[in-house]
Short mmCIF file of N, CA and C in Angstrom, two decimals:
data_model
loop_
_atom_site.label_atom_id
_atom_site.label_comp_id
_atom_site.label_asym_id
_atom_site.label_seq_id
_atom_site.Cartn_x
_atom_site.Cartn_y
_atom_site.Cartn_z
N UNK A 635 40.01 69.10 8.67
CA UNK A 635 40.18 68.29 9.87
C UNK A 635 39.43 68.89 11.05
N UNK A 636 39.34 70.36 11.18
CA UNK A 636 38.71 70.89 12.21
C UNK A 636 36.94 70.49 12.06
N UNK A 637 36.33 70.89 10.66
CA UNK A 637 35.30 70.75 11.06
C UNK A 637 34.69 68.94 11.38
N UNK A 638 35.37 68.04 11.04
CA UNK A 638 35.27 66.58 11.80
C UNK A 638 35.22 66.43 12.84
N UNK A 639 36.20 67.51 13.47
CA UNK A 639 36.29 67.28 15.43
C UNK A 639 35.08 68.31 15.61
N UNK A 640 34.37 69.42 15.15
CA UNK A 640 32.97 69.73 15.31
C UNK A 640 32.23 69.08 15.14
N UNK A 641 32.56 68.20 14.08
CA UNK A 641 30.77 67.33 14.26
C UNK A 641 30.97 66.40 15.17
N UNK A 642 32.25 65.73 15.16
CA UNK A 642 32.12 65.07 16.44
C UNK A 642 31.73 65.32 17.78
N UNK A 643 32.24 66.48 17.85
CA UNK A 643 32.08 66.81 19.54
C UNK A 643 30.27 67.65 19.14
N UNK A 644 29.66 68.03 18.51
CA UNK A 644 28.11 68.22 18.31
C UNK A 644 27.44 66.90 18.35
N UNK A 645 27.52 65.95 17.96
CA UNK A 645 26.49 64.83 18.12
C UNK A 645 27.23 64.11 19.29
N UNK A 646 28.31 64.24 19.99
CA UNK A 646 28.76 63.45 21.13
C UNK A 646 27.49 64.17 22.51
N UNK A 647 27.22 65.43 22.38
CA UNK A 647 26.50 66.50 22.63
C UNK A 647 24.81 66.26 22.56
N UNK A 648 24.48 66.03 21.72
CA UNK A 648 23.29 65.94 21.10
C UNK A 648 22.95 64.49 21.90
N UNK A 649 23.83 63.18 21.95
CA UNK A 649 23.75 61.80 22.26
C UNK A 649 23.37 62.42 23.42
N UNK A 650 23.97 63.11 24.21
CA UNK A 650 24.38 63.44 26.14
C UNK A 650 22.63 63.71 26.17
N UNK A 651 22.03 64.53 25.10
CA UNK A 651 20.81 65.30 25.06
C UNK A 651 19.43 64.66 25.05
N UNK A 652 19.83 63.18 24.39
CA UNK A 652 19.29 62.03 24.23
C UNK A 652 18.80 61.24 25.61
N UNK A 653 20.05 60.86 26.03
CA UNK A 653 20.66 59.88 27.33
C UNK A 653 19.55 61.05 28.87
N UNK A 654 20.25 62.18 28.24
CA UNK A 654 19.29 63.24 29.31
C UNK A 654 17.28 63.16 29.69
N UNK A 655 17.20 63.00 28.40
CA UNK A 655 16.06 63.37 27.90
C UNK A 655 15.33 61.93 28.42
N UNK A 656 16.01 60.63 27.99
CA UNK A 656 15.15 59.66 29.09
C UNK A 656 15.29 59.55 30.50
N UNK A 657 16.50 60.10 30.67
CA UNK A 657 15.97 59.71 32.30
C UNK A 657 14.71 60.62 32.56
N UNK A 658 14.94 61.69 31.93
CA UNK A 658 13.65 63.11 32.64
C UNK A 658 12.47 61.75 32.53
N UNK A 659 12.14 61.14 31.44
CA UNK A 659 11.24 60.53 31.06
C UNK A 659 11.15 59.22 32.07
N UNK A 660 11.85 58.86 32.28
CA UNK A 660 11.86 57.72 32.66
C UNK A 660 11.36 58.14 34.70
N UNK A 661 12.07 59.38 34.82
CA UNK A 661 11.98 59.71 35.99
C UNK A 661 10.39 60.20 36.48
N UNK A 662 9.76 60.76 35.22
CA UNK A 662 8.41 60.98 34.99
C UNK A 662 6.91 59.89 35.68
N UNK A 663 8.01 59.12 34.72
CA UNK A 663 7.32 57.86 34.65
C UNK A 663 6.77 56.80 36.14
N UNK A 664 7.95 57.31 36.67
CA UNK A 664 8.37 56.64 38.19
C UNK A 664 7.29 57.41 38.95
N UNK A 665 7.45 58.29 38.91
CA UNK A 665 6.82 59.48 39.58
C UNK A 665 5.29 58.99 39.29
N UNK A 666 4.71 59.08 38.40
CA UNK A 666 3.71 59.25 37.92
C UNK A 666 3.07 57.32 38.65
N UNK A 667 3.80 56.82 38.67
CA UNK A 667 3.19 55.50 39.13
C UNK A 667 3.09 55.16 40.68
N UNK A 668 4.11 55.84 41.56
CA UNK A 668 4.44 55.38 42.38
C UNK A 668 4.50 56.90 43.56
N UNK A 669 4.07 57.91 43.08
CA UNK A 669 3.56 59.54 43.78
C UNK A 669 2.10 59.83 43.81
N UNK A 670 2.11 60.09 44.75
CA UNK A 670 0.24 60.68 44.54
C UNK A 670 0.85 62.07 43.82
N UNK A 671 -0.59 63.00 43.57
CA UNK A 671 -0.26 63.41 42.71
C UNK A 671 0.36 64.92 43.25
N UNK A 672 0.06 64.81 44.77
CA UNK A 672 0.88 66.70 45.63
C UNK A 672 2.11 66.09 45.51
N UNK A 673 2.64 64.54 45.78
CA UNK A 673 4.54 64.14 45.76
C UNK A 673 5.22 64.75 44.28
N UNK A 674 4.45 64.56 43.21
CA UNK A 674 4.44 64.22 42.13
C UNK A 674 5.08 66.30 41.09
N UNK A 675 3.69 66.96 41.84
CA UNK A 675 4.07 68.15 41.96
C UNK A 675 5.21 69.12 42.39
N UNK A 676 5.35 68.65 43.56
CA UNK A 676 6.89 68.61 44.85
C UNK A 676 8.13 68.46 43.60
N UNK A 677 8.18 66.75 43.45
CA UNK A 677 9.02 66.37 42.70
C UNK A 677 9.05 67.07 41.29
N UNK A 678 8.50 67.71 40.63
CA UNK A 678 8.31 68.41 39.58
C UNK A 678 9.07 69.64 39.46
N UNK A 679 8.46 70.51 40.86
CA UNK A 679 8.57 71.73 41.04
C UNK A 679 10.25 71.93 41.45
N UNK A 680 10.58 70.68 42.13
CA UNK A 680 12.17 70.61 42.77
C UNK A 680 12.74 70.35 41.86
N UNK A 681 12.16 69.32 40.67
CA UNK A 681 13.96 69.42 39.31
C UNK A 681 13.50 69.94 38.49
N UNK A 682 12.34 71.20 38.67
CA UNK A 682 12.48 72.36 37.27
C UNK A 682 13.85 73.59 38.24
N UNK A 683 14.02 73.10 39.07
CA UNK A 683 14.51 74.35 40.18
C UNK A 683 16.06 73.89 40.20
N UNK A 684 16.29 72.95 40.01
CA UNK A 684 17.01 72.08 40.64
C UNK A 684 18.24 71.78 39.44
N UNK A 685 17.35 71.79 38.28
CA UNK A 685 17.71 71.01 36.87
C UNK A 685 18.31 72.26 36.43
N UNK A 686 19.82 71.78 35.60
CA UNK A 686 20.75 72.84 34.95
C UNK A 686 20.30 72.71 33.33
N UNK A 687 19.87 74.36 33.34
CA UNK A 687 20.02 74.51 31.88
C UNK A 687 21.11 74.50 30.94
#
């Protein structure tokens, strides 16, 4: 029974990692269309700083 509530709570985890992973992308994306490219840098440099490992 225990290791069921591990895999559950690992891919509930992994999903979060997913869901994470597009916004970065999606946030990229924004950036990249709508930043010249020193905003773009800024914005880069602030959520590598910013962003929790």
């Amino acid at each position: 029974m225990k290791k069921n509530k591990l895999l559950k709570k690992k891919s509930r985890d992994y999903s979060n990692d997913i869901k994470n992973q597009q916004i970065i992308e999606s946030a990229k994306l924004y950036a990249k269309l709508y930043c010249s490219n020193q905003e773009l840098k800024q914005l880069t440099e602030s959520a590598n700083v910013n962003w929790p490992n």
